[in-house]
Amino acid sequence: DGGITQSPKYLFRKEGQNVTLSCEQNLNHDAMYWYRQDPGQGLRLIYYSQIVNDFQKGDIAEGYSVSREKKESFPLTVTSAQKNPTAFYLCASSAGTGGHGELFFGEGSRLTVL
Amino acid sequence: AQRVTQPEKLLSVFKGAPVELKCNYSYSGSPELFWYVQYSRQRLQLLLRHISRESIKGFTADLNKGETSFHLKKPFAQEEDSAMYYCALRRYGGSQGNLIFGKGTKLSVKP
């Protein structure tokens, strides 16, 4: 079954702890993205990667880190430096060329900081 | 600045009524615009894109450069259209999926 898999679906974290959200895709897409979704805020871009071993900051990268060691994987770490980490996180991918901007999304991970 | 504005947080219509979800954008040059939809308990997915000039599930959207708008329309709303709708703009110079999203409009179609 092709697509994007995010895990875990729900995650609780204590303040001061780092947490890593997993994102895997088997669509053979070059580009991958992390968006944050907050009620009334829409989606905001955290980080994106257009190719393996390369990534760029999005609009709200502070307090987050990523890696792209494999084409199919793009994990996001929410660090203790992120001031308001409780949110719904969406991973997405798109074809590197063509595809005309279509993003394919995962089901999301909901992070709650206690 | 590149920006997408969806002025309505919530839009409620009755089944069979016309529906228009508004989207305005700010962009220098030729924009690439999209509508994404998120049905309850489903993933966010592409509904349509302006370059395709397509009609999906009865929805259409026309790019109006003069008014910098990309409103989503459907002549007769159905209950299954109830969902969260996001207008999105491809970022200037950005990769294919590097999009700026509006804050979304929740459409509720009543029976």
Tab-separated table of C-alpha atoms in Angstrom:
chain	number	residue	atom	x	y	z
A	1	ASP	CA	0.000	0.000	0.000
A	2	GLY	CA	1.812	3.106	-1.244
A	3	GLY	CA	1.868	6.291	0.740
A	4	ILE	CA	3.268	8.131	3.702
A	5	THR	CA	3.407	6.641	7.159
A	6	GLN	CA	3.800	8.755	10.243
A	7	SER	CA	4.408	7.418	13.713
A	8	PRO	CA	3.418	7.622	16.419
A	9	LYS	CA	-0.119	8.930	15.971
A	10	TYR	CA	-0.214	10.288	19.489
A	11	LEU	CA	2.716	11.272	21.650
A	12	PHE	CA	3.006	12.793	25.087
A	13	ARG	CA	6.117	14.511	26.265
A	14	LYS	CA	7.233	16.173	29.407
A	15	GLU	CA	8.649	19.642	29.208
A	16	GLY	CA	12.363	19.637	28.581
A	17	GLN	CA	12.384	16.404	26.610
A	18	ASN	CA	13.221	15.987	22.960
A	19	VAL	CA	10.947	13.817	20.861
A	20	THR	CA	11.332	12.435	17.344
A	21	LEU	CA	8.467	11.956	14.930
A	22	SER	CA	8.907	9.409	12.188
A	23	CYS	CA	7.924	9.861	8.547
A	24	GLU	CA	8.428	7.187	5.885
A	25	GLN	CA	7.293	7.197	2.269
A	26	ASN	CA	7.337	4.536	-0.427
A	27	LEU	CA	6.258	6.796	-3.269
A	28	ASN	CA	9.825	7.262	-4.487
A	29	HIS	CA	9.395	11.011	-4.066
A	30	ASP	CA	12.461	13.208	-3.922
A	31	ALA	CA	10.995	15.960	-1.764
A	32	MET	CA	9.639	15.700	1.748
A	33	TYR	CA	8.124	18.272	4.081
A	34	TRP	CA	7.062	18.826	7.651
A	35	TYR	CA	4.117	21.078	8.364
A	36	ARG	CA	2.602	22.069	11.641
A	37	GLN	CA	-1.168	22.415	11.886
A	38	ASP	CA	-2.728	24.476	14.658
A	39	PRO	CA	-6.424	25.310	15.005
A	40	GLY	CA	-7.183	28.534	13.185
A	41	GLN	CA	-3.632	28.768	11.853
A	42	GLY	CA	-3.695	26.523	8.839
A	43	LEU	CA	-0.499	24.712	7.921
A	44	ARG	CA	2.920	26.224	8.446
A	45	LEU	CA	6.117	24.834	6.960
A	46	ILE	CA	8.766	23.703	9.437
A	47	TYR	CA	11.446	22.059	7.285
A	48	TYR	CA	11.708	20.576	3.849
A	49	SER	CA	14.134	18.442	1.918
A	50	GLN	CA	14.399	18.286	-1.846
A	51	ILE	CA	17.048	15.604	-1.957
A	52	VAL	CA	18.849	13.155	0.283
A	53	ASN	CA	21.393	14.712	2.667
A	54	ASP	CA	20.001	18.184	2.111
A	55	PHE	CA	17.253	20.149	3.858
A	56	GLN	CA	16.160	23.748	4.355
A	57	LYS	CA	14.368	25.675	7.060
A	58	GLY	CA	10.790	26.632	6.511
A	59	ASP	CA	8.847	29.439	8.147
A	60	ILE	CA	8.900	28.122	11.715
A	61	ALA	CA	12.078	26.030	12.038
A	62	GLU	CA	13.156	27.290	15.456
A	63	GLY	CA	13.165	24.515	18.031
A	64	TYR	CA	13.038	21.743	15.422
A	65	SER	CA	15.637	19.641	13.655
A	66	VAL	CA	15.524	17.120	10.818
A	67	SER	CA	17.694	14.680	8.931
A	68	ARG	CA	17.446	13.123	5.491
A	69	GLU	CA	19.831	10.194	5.359
A	70	LYS	CA	17.563	8.063	3.189
A	71	LYS	CA	15.221	9.024	0.396
A	72	GLU	CA	12.252	7.372	2.063
A	73	SER	CA	12.745	8.796	5.548
A	74	PHE	CA	12.511	12.319	6.992
A	75	PRO	CA	12.301	12.308	10.792
A	76	LEU	CA	11.500	15.459	12.747
A	77	THR	CA	12.882	16.114	16.208
A	78	VAL	CA	11.009	18.525	18.414
A	79	THR	CA	13.567	19.847	20.842
A	80	SER	CA	13.147	21.329	24.272
A	81	ALA	CA	13.892	24.705	22.678
A	82	GLN	CA	10.525	24.698	20.917
A	83	LYS	CA	8.435	27.002	23.072
A	84	ASN	CA	5.006	25.771	22.093
A	85	PRO	CA	5.354	22.223	20.778
A	86	THR	CA	1.833	20.964	21.409
A	87	ALA	CA	0.415	20.648	17.902
A	88	PHE	CA	-0.563	18.357	15.070
A	89	TYR	CA	2.360	17.552	12.781
A	90	LEU	CA	1.936	16.576	9.154
A	91	CYS	CA	4.557	15.023	6.938
A	92	ALA	CA	4.204	15.244	3.175
A	93	SER	CA	6.074	14.370	0.027
A	94	SER	CA	6.028	15.440	-3.579
A	95	ALA	CA	7.650	14.377	-6.810
A	96	GLY	CA	10.849	16.278	-7.500
A	97	THR	CA	9.857	17.168	-11.000
A	98	GLY	CA	6.453	17.240	-12.529
A	99	GLY	CA	3.619	16.514	-10.144
A	100	HIS	CA	2.637	20.152	-10.383
A	101	GLY	CA	2.818	20.799	-6.697
A	102	GLU	CA	0.700	17.938	-5.430
A	103	LEU	CA	1.555	17.085	-1.880
A	104	PHE	CA	0.813	13.653	-0.465
A	105	PHE	CA	0.206	13.775	3.253
A	106	GLY	CA	0.542	11.351	6.099
A	107	GLU	CA	-2.156	10.901	8.721
A	108	GLY	CA	-0.329	13.129	11.163
A	109	SER	CA	1.147	12.913	14.632
A	110	ARG	CA	-0.396	14.710	17.558
A	111	LEU	CA	2.130	15.835	20.128
A	112	THR	CA	1.043	16.948	23.572
A	113	VAL	CA	3.466	18.429	26.033
A	114	LEU	CA	2.462	17.895	29.634
B	1	ALA	CA	4.941	39.284	0.597
B	2	GLN	CA	3.430	36.012	-0.472
B	3	ARG	CA	0.241	35.349	1.385
B	4	VAL	CA	-3.005	33.410	1.189
B	5	THR	CA	-6.137	34.688	2.874
B	6	GLN	CA	-9.288	32.725	3.508
B	7	PRO	CA	-11.644	35.184	5.148
B	8	GLU	CA	-14.221	32.691	6.403
B	9	LYS	CA	-13.405	30.292	9.220
B	10	LEU	CA	-16.763	28.583	8.883
B	11	LEU	CA	-19.273	28.397	6.086
B	12	SER	CA	-22.602	26.727	6.612
B	13	VAL	CA	-25.043	26.004	3.769
B	14	PHE	CA	-28.001	23.731	3.148
B	15	LYS	CA	-27.840	20.748	0.850
B	16	GLY	CA	-28.512	21.756	-2.737
B	17	ALA	CA	-27.493	25.380	-2.195
B	18	PRO	CA	-24.581	26.942	-4.063
B	19	VAL	CA	-21.347	27.264	-2.176
B	20	GLU	CA	-18.377	29.567	-2.643
B	21	LEU	CA	-15.251	29.360	-0.489
B	22	LYS	CA	-13.197	32.490	-0.830
B	23	CYS	CA	-9.450	32.659	-1.321
B	24	ASN	CA	-7.351	35.728	-1.992
B	25	TYR	CA	-3.638	35.762	-2.521
B	26	SER	CA	-0.704	38.128	-2.609
B	27	TYR	CA	2.016	37.255	-5.103
B	28	SER	CA	4.251	38.935	-7.648
B	29	GLY	CA	4.201	37.176	-10.967
B	30	SER	CA	2.186	34.190	-12.110
B	31	PRO	CA	0.895	32.228	-9.139
B	32	GLU	CA	0.299	28.515	-8.883
B	33	LEU	CA	-2.744	27.916	-6.736
B	34	PHE	CA	-4.361	24.843	-5.256
B	35	TRP	CA	-7.274	23.745	-3.135
B	36	TYR	CA	-6.689	20.998	-0.590
B	37	VAL	CA	-9.445	19.273	1.358
B	38	GLN	CA	-9.529	17.317	4.586
B	39	TYR	CA	-12.592	15.186	5.206
B	40	SER	CA	-13.304	13.936	8.690
B	41	ARG	CA	-10.857	11.209	9.695
B	42	GLN	CA	-9.079	11.350	6.367
B	43	ARG	CA	-5.778	12.716	5.175
B	44	LEU	CA	-5.365	16.129	3.686
B	45	GLN	CA	-5.523	15.712	-0.072
B	46	LEU	CA	-5.401	17.754	-3.230
B	47	LEU	CA	-8.796	18.759	-4.569
B	48	LEU	CA	-7.816	20.767	-7.601
B	49	ARG	CA	-5.171	23.051	-9.053
B	50	HIS	CA	-5.706	26.038	-11.246
B	51	ILE	CA	-3.310	24.981	-14.011
B	52	SER	CA	-5.428	21.924	-14.722
B	53	ARG	CA	-8.644	23.908	-15.082
B	54	GLU	CA	-10.489	20.814	-13.950
B	55	SER	CA	-13.707	20.117	-12.113
B	56	ILE	CA	-13.415	17.676	-9.254
B	57	LYS	CA	-16.482	16.421	-7.370
B	58	GLY	CA	-18.412	19.251	-8.969
B	59	PHE	CA	-16.044	21.911	-7.641
B	60	THR	CA	-14.362	24.479	-9.849
B	61	ALA	CA	-12.006	27.349	-9.126
B	62	ASP	CA	-11.050	30.139	-11.468
B	63	LEU	CA	-7.963	32.217	-11.087
B	64	ASN	CA	-8.806	35.911	-11.250
B	65	LYS	CA	-5.556	37.823	-11.478
B	66	GLY	CA	-7.275	41.184	-11.426
B	67	GLU	CA	-8.927	40.463	-8.092
B	68	THR	CA	-6.085	38.166	-6.939
B	69	SER	CA	-8.637	35.535	-6.078
B	70	PHE	CA	-9.081	31.801	-6.490
B	71	HIS	CA	-12.513	31.109	-5.082
B	72	LEU	CA	-13.806	27.535	-4.930
B	73	LYS	CA	-17.344	27.045	-6.157
B	74	LYS	CA	-19.957	24.348	-6.426
B	75	PRO	CA	-23.468	24.953	-7.716
B	76	PHE	CA	-25.234	22.371	-5.534
B	77	ALA	CA	-23.636	21.413	-2.235
B	78	GLN	CA	-23.881	17.866	-0.922
B	79	GLU	CA	-23.601	16.658	2.669
B	80	GLU	CA	-20.440	14.743	1.791
B	81	ASP	CA	-18.792	18.038	0.879
B	82	SER	CA	-18.575	18.893	4.569
B	83	ALA	CA	-14.878	19.198	5.279
B	84	MET	CA	-12.010	21.566	5.945
B	85	TYR	CA	-10.797	23.359	2.835
B	86	TYR	CA	-7.402	24.986	2.422
B	87	CYS	CA	-6.290	27.284	-0.334
B	88	ALA	CA	-2.557	27.109	-1.086
B	89	LEU	CA	-0.009	29.022	-3.142
B	90	ARG	CA	3.258	27.642	-4.397
B	91	ARG	CA	6.063	29.657	-2.901
B	92	TYR	CA	8.049	31.743	-5.371
B	93	GLY	CA	11.129	29.816	-6.383
B	94	GLY	CA	10.083	26.959	-4.158
B	95	SER	CA	10.050	23.270	-4.882
B	96	GLN	CA	6.929	21.584	-6.171
B	97	GLY	CA	5.413	21.002	-2.768
B	98	ASN	CA	6.637	24.116	-0.988
B	99	LEU	CA	3.273	25.727	-0.425
B	100	ILE	CA	1.866	28.588	1.595
B	101	PHE	CA	-1.479	27.622	3.047
B	102	GLY	CA	-4.383	29.743	4.094
B	103	LYS	CA	-5.916	29.233	7.516
B	104	GLY	CA	-8.700	27.116	6.132
B	105	THR	CA	-12.478	27.255	5.893
B	106	LYS	CA	-14.679	24.654	7.478
B	107	LEU	CA	-17.634	23.872	5.239
B	108	SER	CA	-20.708	22.428	6.859
B	109	VAL	CA	-23.511	21.244	4.577
B	110	LYS	CA	-26.772	20.725	6.424
B	111	PRO	CA	-29.468	18.294	5.278
